[in-house]
Tab-separated table of C-alpha atoms and ligand atoms in Angstrom:
chain	number	residue	atom	x	y	z
A	24	MET	CA	-15.000	266.530	96.676
A	25	LYS	CA	-12.875	263.643	97.954
A	26	PHE	CA	-9.636	263.302	96.011
A	27	SER	CA	-7.985	259.916	95.455
A	28	GLN	CA	-4.428	261.327	95.457
A	29	ILE	CA	-2.936	264.431	97.046
A	30	ILE	CA	0.115	265.348	95.018
A	31	LEU	CA	2.587	267.969	96.193
A	32	VAL	CA	4.475	269.368	93.198
A	33	THR	CA	7.442	271.525	94.213
A	34	GLY	CA	8.637	274.116	91.687
A	35	GLY	CA	5.330	273.986	89.830
A	36	ALA	CA	5.556	277.648	88.793
A	37	GLY	CA	8.824	277.059	86.936
A	38	PHE	CA	9.423	275.960	83.365
A	39	ILE	CA	8.974	272.170	83.573
A	40	GLY	CA	6.817	272.361	86.703
A	41	ASN	CA	3.974	274.290	85.054
A	42	HIS	CA	3.711	271.693	82.295
A	43	VAL	CA	3.693	268.868	84.860
A	44	VAL	CA	1.010	270.612	86.939
A	45	ARG	CA	-1.116	271.243	83.817
A	46	GLU	CA	-0.775	267.608	82.663
A	47	LEU	CA	-1.908	266.280	86.063
A	48	VAL	CA	-4.679	268.817	86.740
A	49	ASN	CA	-6.287	268.329	83.329
A	50	LYS	CA	-5.839	264.580	83.093
A	51	TYR	CA	-6.805	263.592	86.639
A	52	PRO	CA	-9.732	265.669	87.973
A	53	HIS	CA	-9.925	263.241	90.914
A	54	TYR	CA	-6.364	264.157	92.057
A	55	LYS	CA	-5.642	267.260	94.106
A	56	VAL	CA	-2.513	268.996	92.825
A	57	LEU	CA	-0.754	271.319	95.279
A	58	ASN	CA	1.773	273.573	93.592
A	59	PHE	CA	4.380	274.534	96.209
A	60	ASP	CA	6.763	277.190	94.942
A	61	ALA	CA	8.871	279.988	96.428
A	62	LEU	CA	8.399	282.145	93.292
A	63	THR	CA	12.063	282.954	92.829
A	64	TYR	CA	13.069	284.865	89.682
A	65	ALA	CA	12.351	281.609	87.757
A	66	GLY	CA	8.860	281.003	89.166
A	67	ASN	CA	5.930	282.795	87.596
A	68	LEU	CA	2.225	282.401	88.282
A	69	ARG	CA	1.522	283.826	84.822
A	70	ASN	CA	2.583	280.366	83.611
A	71	LEU	CA	-0.524	278.853	85.189
A	72	LEU	CA	-3.319	281.373	84.628
A	73	ASP	CA	-5.388	278.804	82.698
A	74	LEU	CA	-5.634	276.567	85.793
A	75	ASN	CA	-6.851	279.123	88.343
A	76	GLU	CA	-10.486	278.034	88.205
A	77	ASN	CA	-9.761	274.306	88.561
A	78	GLU	CA	-11.065	272.834	91.798
A	79	ASN	CA	-8.301	270.233	91.903
A	80	TYR	CA	-5.511	272.838	91.710
A	81	GLN	CA	-4.087	274.951	94.529
A	82	PHE	CA	-1.033	277.186	94.760
A	83	ILE	CA	0.941	277.480	98.014
A	84	LYS	CA	3.814	279.946	98.250
A	85	GLY	CA	6.708	278.552	100.245
A	86	ASP	CA	10.353	277.606	100.426
A	87	ILE	CA	11.379	273.928	100.500
A	88	CYS	CA	13.940	274.907	103.147
A	89	ASP	CA	11.108	275.869	105.531
A	90	ALA	CA	10.727	272.691	107.619
A	91	SER	CA	7.799	273.816	109.748
A	92	LEU	CA	5.741	274.977	106.755
A	93	LEU	CA	6.350	271.652	105.018
A	94	LYS	CA	5.280	269.752	108.140
A	95	ASP	CA	2.042	271.775	108.281
A	96	ILE	CA	1.316	271.064	104.628
A	97	PHE	CA	1.874	267.318	104.932
A	98	ASP	CA	-0.351	267.275	108.053
A	99	GLN	CA	-3.096	269.516	106.721
A	100	TYR	CA	-3.470	268.021	103.241
A	101	GLN	CA	-2.411	264.418	103.905
A	102	VAL	CA	-0.030	264.517	100.964
A	103	ASN	CA	0.669	261.025	99.604
A	104	LYS	CA	2.826	261.748	96.537
A	105	VAL	CA	5.646	264.257	96.054
A	106	LEU	CA	6.926	265.371	92.667
A	107	HIS	CA	10.063	267.317	93.507
A	108	LEU	CA	11.114	269.790	90.813
A	109	ALA	CA	11.979	272.902	92.831
A	110	ALA	CA	15.607	273.790	92.277
A	111	GLU	CA	18.078	276.399	91.234
A	112	SER	CA	18.497	275.203	87.656
A	113	HIS	CA	20.882	277.429	85.696
A	114	VAL	CA	24.514	276.301	85.331
A	115	ASP	CA	25.872	279.839	84.764
A	116	ARG	CA	24.279	281.084	88.000
A	117	SER	CA	25.796	278.107	89.838
A	118	ILE	CA	29.243	279.230	88.693
A	119	THR	CA	28.816	282.703	90.200
A	120	ASP	CA	26.818	281.661	93.294
A	121	PRO	CA	27.339	277.969	94.203
A	122	LEU	CA	26.012	278.297	97.764
A	123	SER	CA	22.474	279.144	96.715
A	124	PHE	CA	22.500	275.821	94.817
A	125	VAL	CA	23.612	273.965	97.938
A	126	TYR	CA	20.902	275.720	99.924
A	127	THR	CA	17.969	274.917	97.633
A	128	ASN	CA	19.039	271.771	95.802
A	129	VAL	CA	20.737	269.941	98.665
A	130	MET	CA	19.342	271.334	101.926
A	131	GLY	CA	15.895	271.930	100.445
A	132	THR	CA	15.713	268.370	99.144
A	133	VAL	CA	16.787	266.934	102.508
A	134	ASN	CA	14.172	269.083	104.260
A	135	LEU	CA	11.508	267.762	101.920
A	136	LEU	CA	12.696	264.178	102.412
A	137	ASN	CA	12.453	264.693	106.190
A	138	ALA	CA	8.928	266.070	105.911
A	139	ALA	CA	7.829	263.081	103.807
A	140	LYS	CA	9.597	260.553	106.042
A	141	GLU	CA	8.122	262.013	109.235
A	142	SER	CA	4.631	262.297	107.837
A	143	TRP	CA	4.617	258.844	106.217
A	144	TYR	CA	6.742	256.863	108.695
A	145	GLY	CA	5.232	253.488	109.492
A	146	ASN	CA	2.769	253.683	106.608
A	147	TYR	CA	4.376	253.827	103.216
A	148	GLU	CA	1.395	252.337	101.386
A	149	ASP	CA	0.450	254.391	98.306
A	150	LYS	CA	3.229	256.885	99.080
A	151	LEU	CA	5.934	258.017	96.678
A	152	PHE	CA	8.750	260.568	96.661
A	153	TYR	CA	9.527	261.249	93.003
A	154	HIS	CA	12.730	263.241	92.496
A	155	ILE	CA	13.148	264.962	89.130
A	156	SER	CA	16.820	265.171	88.238
A	157	THR	CA	19.129	265.869	85.340
A	158	ASP	CA	21.497	264.012	83.016
A	159	GLU	CA	24.208	266.520	84.046
A	160	VAL	CA	24.931	264.394	87.146
A	161	PHE	CA	26.699	261.933	84.797
A	162	GLY	CA	29.258	264.477	83.616
A	163	SER	CA	30.351	264.918	80.034
A	164	LEU	CA	30.503	262.473	77.094
A	165	GLY	CA	33.086	262.331	74.297
A	166	GLU	CA	32.103	261.761	70.664
A	167	GLU	CA	30.626	258.330	71.376
A	168	GLY	CA	28.262	256.703	73.878
A	169	PHE	CA	25.155	257.565	75.888
A	170	PHE	CA	24.188	258.068	79.521
A	171	THR	CA	22.127	255.188	80.924
A	172	GLU	CA	20.760	254.298	84.366
A	173	GLN	CA	24.084	252.479	85.004
A	174	THR	CA	26.369	255.425	84.231
A	175	SER	CA	28.551	256.463	87.187
A	176	TYR	CA	28.048	259.900	88.661
A	177	ASP	CA	30.643	262.496	87.632
A	178	PRO	CA	29.162	265.980	88.176
A	179	ARG	CA	31.385	268.775	86.926
A	180	SER	CA	29.580	272.060	87.720
A	181	PRO	CA	28.285	273.396	91.047
A	182	TYR	CA	24.752	272.899	89.653
A	183	SER	CA	25.278	269.264	88.697
A	184	ALA	CA	27.178	268.576	91.941
A	185	SER	CA	24.189	269.874	93.914
A	186	LYS	CA	21.745	267.776	91.851
A	187	ALA	CA	23.976	264.689	92.207
A	188	SER	CA	24.054	265.248	95.957
A	189	SER	CA	20.257	265.480	96.074
A	190	ASP	CA	19.955	262.224	94.069
A	191	HIS	CA	22.252	260.519	96.586
A	192	PHE	CA	20.184	261.789	99.523
A	193	VAL	CA	16.979	260.461	97.951
A	194	ARG	CA	18.519	256.992	97.477
A	195	ALA	CA	19.980	257.136	101.011
A	196	TYR	CA	16.504	257.821	102.462
A	197	GLY	CA	15.193	254.851	100.475
A	198	ASN	CA	17.929	252.588	101.791
A	199	THR	CA	18.029	253.854	105.385
A	200	TYR	CA	14.388	254.617	106.161
A	201	GLY	CA	12.620	252.580	103.475
A	202	LEU	CA	11.189	255.762	101.911
A	203	PRO	CA	9.516	254.771	98.610
A	204	PHE	CA	11.193	256.802	95.880
A	205	VAL	CA	11.787	256.989	92.175
A	206	ILE	CA	14.254	259.210	90.284
A	207	SER	CA	14.382	260.305	86.668
A	208	ASN	CA	17.324	262.003	84.962
A	209	CYS	CA	16.361	264.001	81.906
A	210	SER	CA	18.221	265.761	79.110
A	211	ASN	CA	17.764	269.406	77.996
A	212	ASN	CA	14.154	270.552	77.756
A	213	TYR	CA	12.825	273.284	75.487
A	214	GLY	CA	9.371	274.740	74.844
A	215	PRO	CA	6.919	277.370	76.145
A	216	TYR	CA	7.491	279.260	79.420
A	217	GLN	CA	11.261	278.667	79.701
A	218	PHE	CA	13.069	281.518	81.421
A	219	PRO	CA	15.222	283.363	78.852
A	220	GLU	CA	18.496	282.765	80.682
A	221	LYS	CA	18.581	279.336	78.959
A	222	LEU	CA	19.915	279.025	75.423
A	223	ILE	CA	16.772	278.631	73.289
A	224	PRO	CA	14.486	281.338	74.739
A	225	LEU	CA	17.485	283.666	75.146
A	226	VAL	CA	18.343	283.330	71.452
A	227	ILE	CA	14.710	283.793	70.370
A	228	HIS	CA	14.454	286.914	72.534
A	229	ASN	CA	17.729	288.375	71.210
A	230	ILE	CA	16.792	287.736	67.589
A	231	ARG	CA	13.447	289.494	68.120
A	232	MET	CA	15.252	292.445	69.673
A	233	GLY	CA	18.133	292.482	67.144
A	234	LYS	CA	20.648	291.896	69.955
A	235	PRO	CA	23.906	289.866	69.703
A	236	ILE	CA	23.507	286.088	70.154
A	237	PRO	CA	26.181	284.964	72.664
A	238	VAL	CA	27.731	281.608	71.687
A	239	TYR	CA	30.022	280.093	74.298
A	240	GLY	CA	33.363	278.818	72.940
A	241	LYS	CA	33.066	277.429	69.423
A	242	GLY	CA	29.384	276.472	69.684
A	243	ASP	CA	30.292	272.804	69.177
A	244	ASN	CA	28.975	271.498	72.524
A	245	VAL	CA	26.193	268.974	72.060
A	246	ARG	CA	22.895	268.706	73.933
A	247	ASP	CA	20.042	266.172	73.542
A	248	TRP	CA	16.824	268.202	73.271
A	249	LEU	CA	13.394	267.087	74.501
A	250	TYR	CA	10.145	269.024	74.085
A	251	VAL	CA	8.988	269.960	77.592
A	252	VAL	CA	5.458	268.549	77.201
A	253	ASP	CA	7.021	265.177	76.387
A	254	HIS	CA	9.024	265.420	79.621
A	255	ALA	CA	5.799	266.175	81.524
A	256	ARG	CA	4.221	263.093	79.877
A	257	ALA	CA	7.253	261.029	80.896
A	258	ILE	CA	6.917	262.243	84.501
A	259	ASP	CA	3.236	261.264	84.477
A	260	THR	CA	4.270	257.833	83.144
A	261	VAL	CA	6.947	257.288	85.803
A	262	LEU	CA	4.578	258.504	88.545
A	263	HIS	CA	1.984	255.913	87.557
A	264	LYS	CA	4.029	253.026	86.195
A	265	GLY	CA	7.568	253.452	87.562
A	266	LYS	CA	8.915	250.826	89.956
A	267	VAL	CA	9.756	252.008	93.467
A	268	GLY	CA	13.527	252.330	93.996
A	269	GLU	CA	14.242	252.561	90.260
A	270	THR	CA	15.820	255.254	88.108
A	271	TYR	CA	14.700	256.212	84.607
A	272	SER	CA	16.714	258.113	81.997
A	273	ILE	CA	14.626	260.402	79.795
A	274	GLY	CA	15.810	261.962	76.545
A	275	GLY	CA	14.709	263.129	73.145
A	276	HIS	CA	17.122	261.358	70.742
A	277	ASN	CA	17.722	264.814	69.319
A	278	GLU	CA	21.424	265.578	69.591
A	279	LYS	CA	22.449	268.956	68.189
A	280	THR	CA	25.461	271.224	68.498
A	281	ASN	CA	24.636	274.632	69.936
A	282	LEU	CA	25.521	276.228	66.632
A	283	ASP	CA	23.064	273.912	64.806
A	284	VAL	CA	20.322	274.963	67.233
A	285	ILE	CA	21.179	278.651	66.819
A	286	HIS	CA	21.277	278.436	63.016
A	287	THR	CA	17.863	276.742	63.018
A	288	LEU	CA	16.451	279.485	65.260
A	289	CYS	CA	17.944	282.246	63.086
A	290	ASP	CA	16.628	280.803	59.829
A	291	LYS	CA	13.160	279.969	61.108
A	292	LEU	CA	12.790	283.359	62.782
A	293	ASP	CA	13.917	285.173	59.613
A	294	GLU	CA	11.137	283.330	57.807
A	295	LYS	CA	8.482	283.888	60.475
A	296	LEU	CA	9.387	287.553	61.015
A	297	GLY	CA	9.584	288.251	57.286
A	298	ARG	CA	13.276	289.182	57.443
A	299	ALA	CA	15.796	288.422	54.658
A	300	GLN	CA	17.339	284.945	55.011
A	301	GLY	CA	20.733	285.249	56.726
A	302	GLU	CA	19.803	288.443	58.585
A	303	SER	CA	19.662	286.900	62.071
A	304	ARG	CA	22.834	284.831	61.627
A	305	LYS	CA	24.696	288.162	61.511
A	306	LEU	CA	23.872	288.538	65.235
A	307	ILE	CA	25.936	285.451	66.178
A	308	THR	CA	28.764	286.519	68.492
A	309	PHE	CA	31.340	284.088	69.877
A	310	VAL	CA	32.028	284.875	73.537
A	311	LYS	CA	34.222	283.475	76.316
A	312	ASP	CA	33.433	279.833	77.014
A	313	ARG	CA	31.500	278.739	80.104
A	314	ALA	CA	33.949	277.605	82.830
A	315	GLY	CA	34.165	273.786	82.912
A	316	HIS	CA	31.727	273.578	79.967
A	317	ASP	CA	30.483	269.980	79.526
A	318	LYS	CA	31.097	268.865	75.937
A	319	ARG	CA	28.269	266.491	75.152
A	320	TYR	CA	25.144	265.036	76.781
A	321	ALA	CA	23.104	262.230	75.197
A	322	ILE	CA	20.591	259.893	76.767
A	323	ASP	CA	19.790	256.263	76.048
A	324	ALA	CA	16.083	256.265	76.971
A	325	SER	CA	15.465	252.624	76.082
A	326	LYS	CA	14.535	251.553	79.643
A	327	ILE	CA	11.581	253.942	79.984
A	328	GLY	CA	10.638	253.038	76.395
A	329	SER	CA	10.634	249.279	76.813
A	330	GLU	CA	9.480	249.011	80.456
A	331	LEU	CA	7.002	251.891	80.702
A	332	ASN	CA	6.088	252.387	77.056
A	333	TRP	CA	7.005	256.088	76.847
A	334	GLU	CA	8.542	257.805	73.877
A	335	PRO	CA	8.766	261.407	72.677
A	336	SER	CA	5.705	262.446	70.674
A	337	LEU	CA	7.622	264.834	68.428
A	338	GLN	CA	11.088	265.501	67.090
A	339	PHE	CA	13.177	268.667	67.203
A	340	GLU	CA	12.118	270.174	63.836
A	341	GLU	CA	8.442	270.160	64.814
A	342	GLY	CA	9.054	271.050	68.467
A	343	ILE	CA	11.281	274.027	67.714
A	344	SER	CA	8.774	275.431	65.255
A	345	LYS	CA	5.974	275.176	67.852
A	346	THR	CA	8.292	276.744	70.417
A	347	ILE	CA	9.183	279.736	68.244
A	348	ASP	CA	5.489	280.278	67.448
A	349	TRP	CA	4.668	280.245	71.151
A	350	TYR	CA	7.289	282.892	72.009
A	351	LEU	CA	6.166	285.078	69.099
A	352	ASP	CA	2.508	284.734	70.085
A	353	ASN	CA	3.355	285.420	73.743
A	354	ALA	CA	5.678	288.385	73.339
A	355	GLY	CA	4.025	289.952	76.422
A	356	TRP	CA	5.194	287.037	78.578
A	357	LEU	CA	8.725	287.331	77.226
A	358	GLU	CA	8.769	291.085	77.752
A	359	SER	CA	7.441	290.818	81.317
A	360	VAL	CA	10.190	288.392	82.355
A	361	THR	CA	13.006	290.257	80.611
A	362	SER	CA	12.452	293.601	82.307
A	363	GLY	CA	13.648	294.478	85.817
A	364	GLU	CA	16.097	292.102	87.468
A	365	TYR	CA	16.758	290.219	84.201
A	366	LEU	CA	18.559	293.258	82.798
A	367	ASN	CA	20.987	293.296	85.737
A	368	TYR	CA	21.602	289.546	85.398
A	369	TYR	CA	22.157	289.898	81.657
A	370	LYS	CA	24.657	292.736	82.017
A	371	LYS	CA	26.642	290.849	84.649
A	372	GLN	CA	26.669	287.599	82.650
A	373	TYR	CA	27.379	288.987	79.170
A	374	GLN	CA	28.932	292.415	79.882
A	375	TYR	CA	26.749	294.198	77.317
B	502	LIG	P1	13.175	276.491	86.710
B	502	LIG	O1	14.382	277.220	87.204
B	502	LIG	O2	12.467	276.996	85.514
B	502	LIG	O3	12.084	276.403	87.878
B	502	LIG	C1	12.427	276.125	89.199
B	502	LIG	C2	11.226	276.434	90.076
B	502	LIG	O4	11.567	276.115	91.430
B	502	LIG	C3	10.801	277.905	90.053
B	502	LIG	O5	9.405	278.014	89.927
B	502	LIG	C4	11.263	278.440	91.401
B	502	LIG	O6	10.464	279.491	91.894
B	502	LIG	C5	11.154	277.186	92.264
B	502	LIG	N1	12.053	277.223	93.424
B	502	LIG	C6	13.383	277.554	93.419
B	502	LIG	N2	13.859	277.502	94.679
B	502	LIG	C7	12.828	277.133	95.476
B	502	LIG	C8	12.711	276.889	96.869
B	502	LIG	N3	13.754	277.050	97.708
B	502	LIG	N4	11.512	276.495	97.348
B	502	LIG	C9	10.442	276.335	96.518
B	502	LIG	N5	10.498	276.567	95.197
B	502	LIG	C10	11.688	276.958	94.688
B	502	LIG	O7	13.653	274.984	86.519
B	502	LIG	P2	13.195	273.894	85.432
B	502	LIG	O8	14.011	274.058	84.233
B	502	LIG	O9	11.723	273.897	85.357
B	502	LIG	O10	13.686	272.562	86.173
B	502	LIG	C11	12.843	271.893	87.098
B	502	LIG	C12	13.578	270.677	87.635
B	502	LIG	O11	13.921	269.805	86.575
B	502	LIG	C13	14.892	271.009	88.342
B	502	LIG	O12	15.021	270.180	89.461
B	502	LIG	C14	15.964	270.711	87.315
B	502	LIG	O13	17.164	270.343	87.935
B	502	LIG	C15	15.325	269.552	86.568
B	502	LIG	N6	15.708	269.407	85.157
B	502	LIG	C16	15.645	270.471	84.292
B	502	LIG	C17	15.955	270.284	82.943
B	502	LIG	C18	15.875	271.418	81.947
B	502	LIG	O14	16.310	271.244	80.791
B	502	LIG	N7	15.325	272.567	82.286
B	502	LIG	C19	16.343	269.029	82.491
B	502	LIG	C20	16.409	267.972	83.409
B	502	LIG	C21	16.075	268.172	84.730
B	503	LIG	O1	20.856	268.567	80.566
B	503	LIG	C1	19.838	269.031	81.400
B	503	LIG	C2	20.146	270.430	81.855
B	503	LIG	O2	19.948	271.278	80.734
B	503	LIG	C3	19.284	270.891	83.020
B	503	LIG	O3	19.575	270.104	84.138
B	503	LIG	C4	19.556	272.370	83.347
B	503	LIG	O4	18.676	272.798	84.360
B	503	LIG	C5	19.305	273.179	82.091
B	503	LIG	O5	19.612	274.530	82.343
B	503	LIG	C6	20.160	272.651	80.938
B	503	LIG	O6	21.562	272.922	81.165
B	503	LIG	P1	22.526	273.480	80.007
B	503	LIG	O7	23.664	274.161	80.642
B	503	LIG	O8	22.812	272.437	79.000
B	503	LIG	O9	21.489	274.556	79.318
B	503	LIG	P2	21.700	276.060	78.813
B	503	LIG	O10	20.450	276.421	78.102
B	503	LIG	O11	22.202	276.955	79.871
B	503	LIG	O12	22.860	275.894	77.722
B	503	LIG	C7	22.720	275.018	76.605
B	503	LIG	C8	24.023	275.069	75.830
B	503	LIG	O13	24.164	276.376	75.226
B	503	LIG	C9	25.269	274.878	76.696
B	503	LIG	O14	26.239	274.147	75.965
B	503	LIG	C10	25.774	276.311	76.931
B	503	LIG	C11	25.369	277.031	75.662
B	503	LIG	N1	25.049	278.463	75.829
B	503	LIG	C12	24.143	278.825	76.782
B	503	LIG	C13	23.815	280.147	76.993
B	503	LIG	C14	22.834	280.550	78.075
B	503	LIG	C15	25.603	279.420	74.979
B	503	LIG	O15	26.409	279.092	74.073
B	503	LIG	N2	25.261	280.730	75.178
B	503	LIG	C16	24.407	281.142	76.155
B	503	LIG	O16	24.174	282.375	76.285
């Protein structure tokens, strides 16, 4: 079959990546979707089992820092679109091991930019380098205000500094070499297949197991939560309708303190697991705050709403209920990713 687009998705075996791959493979049978992933601790082919039989889907194991492999892939498949999601993505890990974030998020992105530039040079027609980034590059908000496409960069963790650097490199390749690019900066995602180092799946897992729920500081930091499938829909929208050289902010209009999120999870899980109301809240344990902990993130997503006609399809109450149901129905997935190396990580991070 001749495909009309050859799309290289990096990090497609990760949390957001698998939803993006699924959205594209199912919606566009005439596109070939290449999932390029190194399968680090965060990448898992179990996230994509439902797509194995699809003719327009192919997995390629590889590291975005491997320049010669990337060159071969661009040559062999005639890739014309890149959706770049591969990254080290967890802030706490960036605090203990910043260099691995520089390696993947900065050097890996530049390697990928080079591969695209060299393969496409002289013919940028129908080509696009789409870089998926985070709202954390804008730093931390006080009580008021929102991040927009005009907000100045002010990254405050090794993770956000590495993502900010990668954003700058993408824009620099656009300016210097004319590489057609688009960038989106999204707020916190939640939903199925998220690795349980991140707040929501970690809390669900601990409640199931009757383990302490670690709350950093006072639990009053605020995040703006977006259901992951809505982020995948937004990425599809930007891929098809976004203007080259532009940036889009994506968010859920669902600001919550961490303690609000945790209380919701405790109460809903008590109900769903048939436990007495208030039982899970007893697991809440206040622990040492994250170093340099950003206070509040919130996105003004009006540009993607008004220009590209995207908006979230569901709000937090509905999304969190679906999310909890998914983790309860897929306890095997959760158990498989929380054995082995996870236990070492957990002990080092939380000391219990
Ligand atoms: P994740 O950690 O769940 O997945 C990352 C994926 O990248 C994994 O499959 C991993 O194997 C792969 N990967 C890591 N290093 C690689 C390398 N060197 N070469 C090839 N593949 C490699 O991350 P996520 O939460 O799905 O985030 C995906 C992207 O979206 C990241 O760029 C992140 O910065 C961005 N983002 C995430 C969120 C969020 O809330 N999770 C919000 C906004 C933006
Ligand atoms: O804003 C987008 C970003 O959201 C993405 O770019 C990152 O990849 C993603 O990891 C996420 O970053 P956060 O640091 O906001 O997410 P995390 O789930 O790690 O933490 C959410 C909040 O919960 C944060 O304020 C820290 C707090 N927290 C987290 C953990 C893991 C706790 O209180 N206890 C915990 O054990």
